[in-house]
Every structure is written in structure tokens, then in C-alpha cells.
Amino acid sequence: MCGIIGCAGRGSDTLSVLTHGLNQLEYRGYDSAGVALGGHRVGVRKRAGEIEALEQALQTDAPTGSLGIGHTRWSTHGPPNQDNAHPHTDSTGSVAVVHNGIIENHQSLRDELKAAGHEFRSDTDTEVIPRLIEEYRVEEHTAAEAFRAAIDRLDGSYAIAAVIEGVSAVFAVRNDSPLVLGIDTEATYLGSDVPAFLGYTDQVVYLDDGEFAELRGSAWEVTDGSGHPVEKSVESIDWDIEQTTKGGYDHYMLKEIYEQPTALRQGMSGRIDELAGRVTLDSLADLNRPDRVQFVACGTSYHAALYGARVFHELGIPAQSLLASEYATSPPPADDSLVISITQSGETADTLSALRNAQSRGAQTMTITNVVGSTAARECDHALHTRAGPEIGVAATKTFSSQLTTLNLLAEYLTEDTGGRDPRERLLALRDLPGDLLSIIDDSRAADIAERFRDAAGYFFIGRGYNHPVALEGALKFKEISYEYAEGLAAGELKHGTLALVTEDTPVFAVVTGDGETADKTVGNVKEIQARGAPVVAVTDRQTDIARYADAVMEVPETHPRVAPLLANVQLQLVSYHVANALGRSIDKPRNLAKSVTVE
Ligand code: F6R
């Protein structure tokens, strides 16, 4: 949600470093974009719309400077026009600020500044920051002190970067919104997310809440709220820049769907001994088996939580899945609960807030995340990484599959000593999963099915048991990128109301894998749907006779019942992608959405 890039030490390359960083960060927001170059004078350029609009403007009118900051916005305060785009400046244009997050006391600060004679140019909460810096520059000795004094006045969540006329430094601070430094021999970078500067360095320093940073070329310093230096460790990132390009695909989403076999292989590498029937998770060596588990998550990750709770329950650990945004008002975790957040970004505000709530109630916490060094990973007692590699498309695909795989590994790991069960069949199915996914990706009929049903009035997705979260996820993905109405339901629920909406113009995707009572019941529901004239697309391993009642079939290989839903999900990802593509939607940057939702 909004992206920040900053750099010091790149001399005349500064502008190109900033625009490159903005393009890398566009998945975090794409309503408007801007840059400010500094060092001697401060020069700001910004435009409404996508980064391309800014780049075009820069071709004829580029600011110069030896350091700078940039921002791509997902609007929270005020419409996405040029005035509201970042950077925001003080009244003289000598201070420029970019900001992610929300300044909760912005209205009272605005009133105070207005009374002091400031005339605001934007509707944003951010604009109070450069104006406060302007005020404090009169009173304080140095620019750094003025920056610190201004930040002291703010309540809320923020990652902020600023440049100030006549000062060869980028100033930054973080509170409840991610900010990471990139360290190189000649230059220092700043990003709300690592891909912002991944092309230049893989050495990073994660800022913690309340920490300030000053970037001066190759020199950099981190200080605490009182101005005392903080010793920070420089860490290496194992992502490379290749992973953050489209690599010949039309969309990041398609590339990331296709990357799933590799992502899952990476996630399982060194963690499974299928012959011994053992899972090893090194980062959890000091975690004891919990009596019960609560999962907290949002959106797609919540669907992973629903799946995870079933897996845990089946292996003998009672588990609940809760929406992170509802957690504060949910019954508290029982004693000896482990609260596990599932979050690909590790930065989702609702999820962080649920985790902190659990911690304040004395629970032990863990996070399952794709982003090493993310806030959730650092704040939790235990972190387990999904290792899917960077995901740029706003719609989560490979990270969801990695979450489901990791949940299986975690459940096996925590129940290893409970005896009376042999995990080898399940672990073998997981080992074969990348190959099975590859066969789906190679043979999927999703493009044909999308062409056939792309003009329908609405779409339903149904499944039972492990396939229920897959139905929910299928519908979420579908509406997110196609902008068409889609609803996911437990198959048995359809007849309790929603069936009233089912017509010959509303295809129903029915996910049926395995055999037995659960699958047979879904076949029964499909017959009810067919009787109402709705087209049925069965996503199935053909272990039931559902194909007899379906208008189209998307096949998945036969495997363990707990692994089959991962395969079915990929078929649905592909259908969503192809329908959205056929309808000409903005697939990687769906309207109104952003990759990492850092406001509650
Ligand atoms: C949908 C999607 C979102 C996220 C949700 C939580 O494709 O990506 O629903 O799953 O915003 O994000 P994380 O997992 O980063 O906490």
C-alpha cells in the first residue's frame, strides 16, 4: 500500500534509480506517483495516474540532484489527483516528504498550521509533515533536529522519507509501516519493500519502529527516538532481480502461476524426508507442540488459514481460523494456544494488529510469511518462511500455494511424536506436488473454458471440506481481477439461499476431489444446480461420476485428499486469469486494490 524509494550517493543517476524503483514498487499502489531530488535545491515532479505519466513528464522537465525520494500512491486521504500525489512540500518548496501510512492527528495539526498562516495545497494527511519541518527549521539548529521535532508531533502509522534544501542527506523514520535500507559501497537506498532497490544491492538493514535513518551516500546512520545511535545488522537477501521482472510473460500473475512448481520445491527443499516420514523445520527448533492453535489472517491468506485449521484438526491439534480484522472482538485464545498469523507480505495492518492483540493477551505467536525481515516475522516469537520468492502481481497465487504446503509441513512437524500414524503417504504426495502442478499448467483447458463463459452474468464456486477454502479462493481471485460478480460457498450452503440466483447465465465451478461421502454430497449439489439449468464446470480428479453432470471438466491428477485442493486451486487461478485477460482487465494492478494493505 503505497511505495517509497530513496537513494543517496548515485549522483547523476539518481532520477533513473528513483523511477526504476517506482516501477518495481508499482504493485504497492498506482493512483499517482512523484519524485523529489535534493542535495542543493529541492525539485519535485508528480503526476496523477500510473508511473508512465510521471516518466513522460520527466522526459521534458526533469529535476536534478544528487539524492532523492520517490513515491507511488494508493490513496487513503483525498482523490488520486496531482495535488494529492506525493512528495508534498512546505510553503517554500524547500522540504519534500513522502509518506506511507496514516497520520491520525493530522486534522488538529492542520488547524494549528493554518492558524500559523499555512495554506494547504492537498487533501492529504501527509502535507502537515513538510509544514511542521518548515516550522521547526526556524526554531531548531539543524535539519535533522527539525525532522525529528516534526515526527515527534505525529500520531499514527508511518514510513516517511524527506529531503531538505541545502542538506546532502535523505531523512527517514518508521513507525508501524515497513522501511528497509539497501546498503552498497558507494550508495545507500531506502525502500518500503526490498524490490525497490534489489537491482543495486542485496544487503539490507531493516528499520524497527521508532527508528530514524540518515542516508549520506555510502555513509548511513540509524538512531533511536532520543537520537542515540542504534547498532543494526546488515543482512543478505536471497531474492534476485530476475525474479522481479515479467520474464517474457504478459503479466506477473501468469508468471507467478507458472512459477508454482519451483516455488513449492523451494518451500519444501531440505524440509522433508519422505522415506523416514519426517519434517524438519530448523527455525522452530525451540517450539513445543501447542495444545491448540488459532490462525489469524486476511483475504487469500485467510483461505489458507481455513485450510490449515482443517489439517491441524485432522492431525490432532484443535485449531480455529479467525479473520484478523475481527480478532480483537473474538473470544480470547485459550491458555497454551499458539496464535499463528498467515501473511504473505508480513505487513498487513489487520494481521499485525491481531498478532499484537494475541501477544497482549499472553499468547505465544508465530507467523507464516513469504517476506524475511517483515514486521510480522520480526515481532513474532517464531517465524516460518514460505520461500516462494517475490510475488509482484497484486492477486496472490504462488504465495497461497506455498502457504498451504507450509501448513502441511508445520502440522506434520508438530504432530511427529504423537504416534499411531504414518505420514509417508502424505509426504510423498507433497513431494510429487510440483510435478503434478506442472502437468496441470501444461494441459489446462482454462483458456477455452474462459472463452466459453467469459460473458456470464455471475459465477459461483462451490466445494466441501478441504475444497471449501478453494471455492472461496477461486471466487476471490475471479472477482479481484475480472471485476465480475463471483461468490464462493460451501457446497451444502447453496440450497440455503444463494440457489435463488443460479440461472442458465451463472456458471458454477464445482470442486470435487477424492471419493466418499463428502465428494458424493457435492455431486448431489451439482445435480440440483444442473436441474436449474446452470452450466457446471467440474474441477475434479474423476474419482466420482461428477463429469456426467458437468458441461465442462478441468481435470487434476489423483493424489492425497489433502493435496488435491492445491491442484484444483491452480485450475481456478488459470480460469480467473484467462477470463480477466479476455475481458481486457488490468490483471497485475486491479482497480482499487494494492498488494500490501498497511491500514486497518
Ligand atoms: C488476494 C490477496 C489479498 C491478501 C490479503 C492479505 O489475492 O492477495 O486478499 O491475501 O490482503 O495479505 P497478506 O497475505 O500479505 O497478509
mmCIF file of N, CA and C in Angstrom, residues 41-138:
data_model
loop_
_atom_site.group_PDB
_atom_site.id
_atom_site.type_symbol
_atom_site.label_atom_id
_atom_site.label_comp_id
_atom_site.label_asym_id
_atom_site.label_seq_id
_atom_site.Cartn_x
_atom_site.Cartn_y
_atom_site.Cartn_z
ATOM 1 N N ARG A 41 19.311 22.159 -4.164
ATOM 2 C CA ARG A 41 17.916 22.622 -4.176
ATOM 3 C C ARG A 41 16.982 21.419 -4.188
ATOM 4 N N VAL A 42 15.722 21.644 -3.871
ATOM 5 C CA VAL A 42 14.744 20.552 -3.920
ATOM 6 C C VAL A 42 13.856 20.742 -5.153
ATOM 7 N N GLY A 43 13.775 19.695 -5.997
ATOM 8 C CA GLY A 43 12.923 19.760 -7.193
ATOM 9 C C GLY A 43 11.922 18.623 -7.168
ATOM 10 N N VAL A 44 10.638 18.961 -7.270
ATOM 11 C CA VAL A 44 9.582 17.941 -7.168
ATOM 12 C C VAL A 44 8.837 17.838 -8.501
ATOM 13 N N ARG A 45 8.576 16.602 -8.942
ATOM 14 C CA ARG A 45 7.677 16.378 -10.083
ATOM 15 C C ARG A 45 6.729 15.263 -9.686
ATOM 16 N N LYS A 46 5.432 15.442 -9.996
ATOM 17 C CA LYS A 46 4.475 14.377 -9.686
ATOM 18 C C LYS A 46 3.321 14.402 -10.681
ATOM 19 N N ARG A 47 2.674 13.275 -10.831
ATOM 20 C CA ARG A 47 1.561 13.167 -11.769
ATOM 21 C C ARG A 47 0.499 12.209 -11.215
ATOM 22 N N ALA A 48 -0.759 12.481 -11.551
ATOM 23 C CA ALA A 48 -1.824 11.514 -11.271
ATOM 24 C C ALA A 48 -1.677 10.365 -12.270
ATOM 25 N N GLY A 49 -2.218 9.203 -11.909
ATOM 26 C CA GLY A 49 -2.193 8.064 -12.828
ATOM 27 C C GLY A 49 -0.979 7.186 -12.601
ATOM 28 N N GLU A 50 -0.735 6.308 -13.578
ATOM 29 C CA GLU A 50 0.342 5.334 -13.411
ATOM 30 C C GLU A 50 1.705 5.994 -13.605
ATOM 31 N N ILE A 51 2.751 5.268 -13.262
ATOM 32 C CA ILE A 51 4.105 5.828 -13.267
ATOM 33 C C ILE A 51 4.518 6.329 -14.660
ATOM 34 N N GLU A 52 3.954 5.686 -15.668
ATOM 35 C CA GLU A 52 4.248 6.102 -17.043
ATOM 36 C C GLU A 52 3.972 7.593 -17.249
ATOM 37 N N ALA A 53 2.902 8.085 -16.644
ATOM 38 C CA ALA A 53 2.550 9.501 -16.803
ATOM 39 C C ALA A 53 3.652 10.378 -16.219
ATOM 40 N N LEU A 54 4.188 9.964 -15.084
ATOM 41 C CA LEU A 54 5.290 10.712 -14.467
ATOM 42 C C LEU A 54 6.523 10.639 -15.365
ATOM 43 N N GLU A 55 6.808 9.449 -15.860
ATOM 44 C CA GLU A 55 8.013 9.287 -16.695
ATOM 45 C C GLU A 55 7.939 10.169 -17.939
ATOM 46 N N GLN A 56 6.758 10.255 -18.509
ATOM 47 C CA GLN A 56 6.595 11.111 -19.695
ATOM 48 C C GLN A 56 6.876 12.566 -19.350
ATOM 49 N N ALA A 57 6.352 13.008 -18.214
ATOM 50 C CA ALA A 57 6.566 14.395 -17.801
ATOM 51 C C ALA A 57 8.058 14.654 -17.561
ATOM 52 N N LEU A 58 8.764 13.646 -17.010
ATOM 53 C CA LEU A 58 10.189 13.825 -16.693
ATOM 54 C C LEU A 58 11.044 13.937 -17.952
ATOM 55 N N GLN A 59 10.530 13.389 -19.065
ATOM 56 C CA GLN A 59 11.319 13.450 -20.302
ATOM 57 C C GLN A 59 11.586 14.891 -20.738
ATOM 58 N N THR A 60 10.631 15.761 -20.493
ATOM 59 C CA THR A 60 10.813 17.145 -20.943
ATOM 60 C C THR A 60 11.176 18.083 -19.790
ATOM 61 N N ASP A 61 10.980 17.628 -18.566
ATOM 62 C CA ASP A 61 11.187 18.534 -17.445
ATOM 63 C C ASP A 61 11.647 17.732 -16.224
ATOM 64 N N ALA A 62 12.958 17.451 -16.192
ATOM 65 C CA ALA A 62 13.472 16.601 -15.111
ATOM 66 C C ALA A 62 14.218 17.426 -14.068
ATOM 67 N N PRO A 63 13.953 17.203 -12.788
ATOM 68 C CA PRO A 63 14.730 17.892 -11.765
ATOM 69 C C PRO A 63 16.121 17.260 -11.648
ATOM 70 N N THR A 64 17.063 17.959 -11.088
ATOM 71 C CA THR A 64 18.387 17.377 -10.884
ATOM 72 C C THR A 64 18.718 17.412 -9.390
ATOM 73 N N GLY A 65 19.649 16.548 -9.014
ATOM 74 C CA GLY A 65 20.035 16.497 -7.605
ATOM 75 C C GLY A 65 20.875 15.262 -7.366
ATOM 76 N N SER A 66 21.580 15.210 -6.257
ATOM 77 C CA SER A 66 22.494 14.100 -6.000
ATOM 78 C C SER A 66 21.871 13.040 -5.100
ATOM 79 N N LEU A 67 20.655 13.278 -4.658
ATOM 80 C CA LEU A 67 19.944 12.284 -3.857
ATOM 81 C C LEU A 67 18.458 12.544 -4.013
ATOM 82 N N GLY A 68 17.630 11.595 -3.592
ATOM 83 C CA GLY A 68 16.205 11.849 -3.802
ATOM 84 C C GLY A 68 15.306 10.800 -3.183
ATOM 85 N N ILE A 69 14.007 11.094 -3.320
ATOM 86 C CA ILE A 69 12.973 10.200 -2.798
ATOM 87 C C ILE A 69 11.860 10.086 -3.848
ATOM 88 N N GLY A 70 11.113 9.005 -3.814
ATOM 89 C CA GLY A 70 10.004 8.830 -4.751
ATOM 90 C C GLY A 70 8.879 8.064 -4.086
ATOM 91 N N HIS A 71 7.695 8.153 -4.700
ATOM 92 C CA HIS A 71 6.520 7.561 -4.068
ATOM 93 C C HIS A 71 5.507 7.144 -5.123
ATOM 94 N N THR A 72 4.910 5.988 -4.964
ATOM 95 C CA THR A 72 3.756 5.600 -5.770
ATOM 96 C C THR A 72 2.605 5.360 -4.802
ATOM 97 N N ARG A 73 1.418 5.896 -5.147
ATOM 98 C CA ARG A 73 0.394 6.065 -4.118
ATOM 99 C C ARG A 73 -0.834 5.173 -4.322
ATOM 100 N N TRP A 74 -1.389 4.706 -3.223
ATOM 101 C CA TRP A 74 -2.704 4.059 -3.171
ATOM 102 C C TRP A 74 -3.489 4.927 -2.215
ATOM 103 N N SER A 75 -4.408 5.735 -2.761
ATOM 104 C CA SER A 75 -4.932 6.861 -1.986
ATOM 105 C C SER A 75 -5.778 6.444 -0.788
ATOM 106 N N THR A 76 -5.539 7.104 0.336
ATOM 107 C CA THR A 76 -6.390 6.946 1.519
ATOM 108 C C THR A 76 -7.050 8.280 1.860
ATOM 109 N N HIS A 77 -6.301 9.386 1.771
ATOM 110 C CA HIS A 77 -6.865 10.710 2.061
ATOM 111 C C HIS A 77 -6.923 11.516 0.773
ATOM 112 N N GLY A 78 -8.117 11.737 0.285
ATOM 113 C CA GLY A 78 -8.260 12.576 -0.901
ATOM 114 C C GLY A 78 -8.140 11.781 -2.179
ATOM 115 N N PRO A 79 -8.786 12.249 -3.253
ATOM 116 C CA PRO A 79 -8.785 11.528 -4.525
ATOM 117 C C PRO A 79 -7.379 11.470 -5.147
ATOM 118 N N PRO A 80 -7.188 10.534 -6.084
ATOM 119 C CA PRO A 80 -5.858 10.349 -6.666
ATOM 120 C C PRO A 80 -5.537 11.383 -7.750
ATOM 121 N N ASN A 81 -5.432 12.654 -7.402
ATOM 122 C CA ASN A 81 -5.072 13.668 -8.399
ATOM 123 C C ASN A 81 -3.644 14.175 -8.144
ATOM 124 N N GLN A 82 -3.219 15.114 -8.980
ATOM 125 C CA GLN A 82 -1.819 15.558 -8.885
ATOM 126 C C GLN A 82 -1.520 16.276 -7.565
ATOM 127 N N ASP A 83 -2.476 17.058 -7.089
ATOM 128 C CA ASP A 83 -2.238 17.778 -5.829
ATOM 129 C C ASP A 83 -2.018 16.804 -4.672
ATOM 130 N N ASN A 84 -2.766 15.708 -4.700
ATOM 131 C CA ASN A 84 -2.660 14.764 -3.586
ATOM 132 C C ASN A 84 -1.491 13.788 -3.735
ATOM 133 N N ALA A 85 -0.872 13.767 -4.921
ATOM 134 C CA ALA A 85 0.269 12.870 -5.133
ATOM 135 C C ALA A 85 1.432 13.305 -4.235
ATOM 136 N N HIS A 86 2.272 12.340 -3.864
ATOM 137 C CA HIS A 86 3.483 12.657 -3.096
ATOM 138 C C HIS A 86 4.617 12.878 -4.091
ATOM 139 N N PRO A 87 5.692 13.563 -3.752
ATOM 140 C CA PRO A 87 6.027 14.208 -2.486
ATOM 141 C C PRO A 87 5.187 15.467 -2.238
ATOM 142 N N HIS A 88 5.010 15.753 -0.944
ATOM 143 C CA HIS A 88 4.377 17.004 -0.530
ATOM 144 C C HIS A 88 5.468 17.938 -0.011
ATOM 145 N N THR A 89 5.212 19.228 -0.160
ATOM 146 C CA THR A 89 6.255 20.196 0.188
ATOM 147 C C THR A 89 5.750 21.195 1.221
ATOM 148 N N ASP A 90 6.696 21.928 1.766
ATOM 149 C CA ASP A 90 6.341 23.021 2.674
ATOM 150 C C ASP A 90 5.914 24.234 1.839
ATOM 151 N N SER A 91 5.730 25.383 2.472
ATOM 152 C CA SER A 91 5.192 26.522 1.711
ATOM 153 C C SER A 91 6.214 27.108 0.746
ATOM 154 N N THR A 92 7.504 26.870 0.983
ATOM 155 C CA THR A 92 8.509 27.461 0.084
ATOM 156 C C THR A 92 9.077 26.452 -0.905
ATOM 157 N N GLY A 93 8.680 25.197 -0.793
ATOM 158 C CA GLY A 93 9.210 24.175 -1.704
ATOM 159 C C GLY A 93 10.628 23.755 -1.347
ATOM 160 N N SER A 94 11.038 23.966 -0.121
ATOM 161 C CA SER A 94 12.410 23.581 0.229
ATOM 162 C C SER A 94 12.464 22.310 1.085
ATOM 163 N N VAL A 95 11.299 21.768 1.394
ATOM 164 C CA VAL A 95 11.234 20.478 2.102
ATOM 165 C C VAL A 95 10.261 19.597 1.318
ATOM 166 N N ALA A 96 10.663 18.357 1.005
ATOM 167 C CA ALA A 96 9.755 17.437 0.302
ATOM 168 C C ALA A 96 9.679 16.131 1.089
ATOM 169 N N VAL A 97 8.449 15.617 1.191
ATOM 170 C CA VAL A 97 8.211 14.451 2.047
ATOM 171 C C VAL A 97 7.350 13.423 1.318
ATOM 172 N N VAL A 98 7.718 12.147 1.457
ATOM 173 C CA VAL A 98 6.828 11.055 1.027
ATOM 174 C C VAL A 98 6.472 10.246 2.274
ATOM 175 N N HIS A 99 5.288 9.652 2.235
ATOM 176 C CA HIS A 99 4.778 9.006 3.455
ATOM 177 C C HIS A 99 3.869 7.831 3.101
ATOM 178 N N ASN A 100 4.063 6.718 3.773
ATOM 179 C CA ASN A 100 3.102 5.605 3.753
ATOM 180 C C ASN A 100 2.456 5.518 5.120
ATOM 181 N N GLY A 101 1.172 5.178 5.169
ATOM 182 C CA GLY A 101 0.501 5.026 6.458
ATOM 183 C C GLY A 101 -0.515 6.130 6.667
ATOM 184 N N ILE A 102 -0.859 6.363 7.924
ATOM 185 C CA ILE A 102 -1.896 7.356 8.222
ATOM 186 C C ILE A 102 -1.463 8.198 9.416
ATOM 187 N N ILE A 103 -1.601 9.520 9.295
ATOM 188 C CA ILE A 103 -1.338 10.418 10.430
ATOM 189 C C ILE A 103 -2.693 10.686 11.090
ATOM 190 N N GLU A 104 -2.887 10.075 12.260
ATOM 191 C CA GLU A 104 -4.223 10.134 12.869
ATOM 192 C C GLU A 104 -4.577 11.531 13.384
ATOM 193 N N ASN A 105 -3.594 12.284 13.840
ATOM 194 C CA ASN A 105 -3.895 13.625 14.376
ATOM 195 C C ASN A 105 -3.682 14.730 13.329
ATOM 196 N N HIS A 106 -3.813 14.363 12.043
ATOM 197 C CA HIS A 106 -3.492 15.350 11.007
ATOM 198 C C HIS A 106 -4.434 16.547 11.037
ATOM 199 N N GLN A 107 -5.696 16.324 11.450
ATOM 200 C CA GLN A 107 -6.648 17.435 11.404
ATOM 201 C C GLN A 107 -6.270 18.522 12.416
ATOM 202 N N SER A 108 -5.921 18.107 13.637
ATOM 203 C CA SER A 108 -5.566 19.127 14.630
ATOM 204 C C SER A 108 -4.257 19.823 14.243
ATOM 205 N N LEU A 109 -3.317 19.060 13.639
ATOM 206 C CA LEU A 109 -2.061 19.685 13.195
ATOM 207 C C LEU A 109 -2.329 20.675 12.054
ATOM 208 N N ARG A 110 -3.228 20.269 11.172
ATOM 209 C CA ARG A 110 -3.585 21.138 10.042
ATOM 210 C C ARG A 110 -4.199 22.444 10.566
ATOM 211 N N ASP A 111 -5.098 22.330 11.544
ATOM 212 C CA ASP A 111 -5.733 23.531 12.108
ATOM 213 C C ASP A 111 -4.673 24.457 12.715
ATOM 214 N N GLU A 112 -3.759 23.832 13.456
ATOM 215 C CA GLU A 112 -2.697 24.618 14.098
ATOM 216 C C GLU A 112 -1.825 25.322 13.051
ATOM 217 N N LEU A 113 -1.478 24.572 11.983
ATOM 218 C CA LEU A 113 -0.605 25.144 10.954
ATOM 219 C C LEU A 113 -1.336 26.228 10.153
ATOM 220 N N LYS A 114 -2.625 25.994 9.940
ATOM 221 C CA LYS A 114 -3.420 27.012 9.225
ATOM 222 C C LYS A 114 -3.450 28.301 10.039
ATOM 223 N N ALA A 115 -3.623 28.142 11.349
ATOM 224 C CA ALA A 115 -3.659 29.317 12.224
ATOM 225 C C ALA A 115 -2.322 30.067 12.172
ATOM 226 N N ALA A 116 -1.242 29.309 11.871
ATOM 227 C CA ALA A 116 0.080 29.943 11.766
ATOM 228 C C ALA A 116 0.319 30.511 10.362
ATOM 229 N N GLY A 117 -0.698 30.394 9.487
ATOM 230 C CA GLY A 117 -0.585 31.034 8.171
ATOM 231 C C GLY A 117 -0.355 30.086 7.003
ATOM 232 N N HIS A 118 -0.323 28.774 7.247
ATOM 233 C CA HIS A 118 -0.073 27.838 6.139
ATOM 234 C C HIS A 118 -1.316 27.666 5.278
ATOM 235 N N GLU A 119 -1.109 27.666 3.968
ATOM 236 C CA GLU A 119 -2.228 27.387 3.044
ATOM 237 C C GLU A 119 -1.960 26.037 2.405
ATOM 238 N N PHE A 120 -2.821 25.086 2.692
ATOM 239 C CA PHE A 120 -2.579 23.719 2.241
ATOM 240 C C PHE A 120 -2.970 23.553 0.770
ATOM 241 N N ARG A 121 -2.180 22.716 0.073
ATOM 242 C CA ARG A 121 -2.452 22.509 -1.354
ATOM 243 C C ARG A 121 -3.158 21.180 -1.621
ATOM 244 N N SER A 122 -3.150 20.287 -0.644
ATOM 245 C CA SER A 122 -3.717 18.950 -0.891
ATOM 246 C C SER A 122 -4.725 18.588 0.201
ATOM 247 N N ASP A 123 -5.433 17.453 -0.031
ATOM 248 C CA ASP A 123 -6.364 16.952 0.988
ATOM 249 C C ASP A 123 -5.688 15.916 1.877
ATOM 250 N N THR A 124 -4.399 15.703 1.695
ATOM 251 C CA THR A 124 -3.770 14.559 2.372
ATOM 252 C C THR A 124 -3.414 14.846 3.825
ATOM 253 N N ASP A 125 -3.290 13.760 4.579
ATOM 254 C CA ASP A 125 -2.758 13.874 5.941
ATOM 255 C C ASP A 125 -1.259 14.170 5.909
ATOM 256 N N THR A 126 -0.597 13.761 4.818
ATOM 257 C CA THR A 126 0.867 13.868 4.725
ATOM 258 C C THR A 126 1.360 15.317 4.733
ATOM 259 N N GLU A 127 0.579 16.210 4.155
ATOM 260 C CA GLU A 127 1.113 17.569 3.932
ATOM 261 C C GLU A 127 1.474 18.292 5.239
ATOM 262 N N VAL A 128 0.903 17.841 6.341
ATOM 263 C CA VAL A 128 1.282 18.504 7.606
ATOM 264 C C VAL A 128 2.769 18.277 7.919
ATOM 265 N N ILE A 129 3.355 17.194 7.379
ATOM 266 C CA ILE A 129 4.735 16.857 7.785
ATOM 267 C C ILE A 129 5.748 17.882 7.252
ATOM 268 N N PRO A 130 5.780 18.160 5.923
ATOM 269 C CA PRO A 130 6.768 19.160 5.483
ATOM 270 C C PRO A 130 6.526 20.523 6.125
ATOM 271 N N ARG A 131 5.284 20.815 6.426
ATOM 272 C CA ARG A 131 4.996 22.138 7.004
ATOM 273 C C ARG A 131 5.458 22.207 8.465
ATOM 274 N N LEU A 132 5.340 21.079 9.167
ATOM 275 C CA LEU A 132 5.898 21.039 10.528
ATOM 276 C C LEU A 132 7.419 21.175 10.475
ATOM 277 N N ILE A 133 8.029 20.479 9.508
ATOM 278 C CA ILE A 133 9.504 20.579 9.387
ATOM 279 C C ILE A 133 9.883 22.041 9.124
ATOM 280 N N GLU A 134 9.127 22.681 8.248
ATOM 281 C CA GLU A 134 9.374 24.099 7.942
ATOM 282 C C GLU A 134 9.328 24.939 9.228
ATOM 283 N N GLU A 135 8.300 24.700 10.033
ATOM 284 C CA GLU A 135 8.154 25.462 11.282
ATOM 285 C C GLU A 135 9.354 25.222 12.195
ATOM 286 N N TYR A 136 9.739 23.959 12.332
ATOM 287 C CA TYR A 136 10.814 23.643 13.281
ATOM 288 C C TYR A 136 12.185 24.056 12.778
ATOM 289 N N ARG A 137 12.316 24.221 11.456
ATOM 290 C CA ARG A 137 13.621 24.667 10.934
ATOM 291 C C ARG A 137 13.949 26.057 11.452
ATOM 292 N N VAL A 138 12.907 26.827 11.721
ATOM 293 C CA VAL A 138 13.146 28.178 12.246
ATOM 294 C C VAL A 138 13.672 28.076 13.676
#
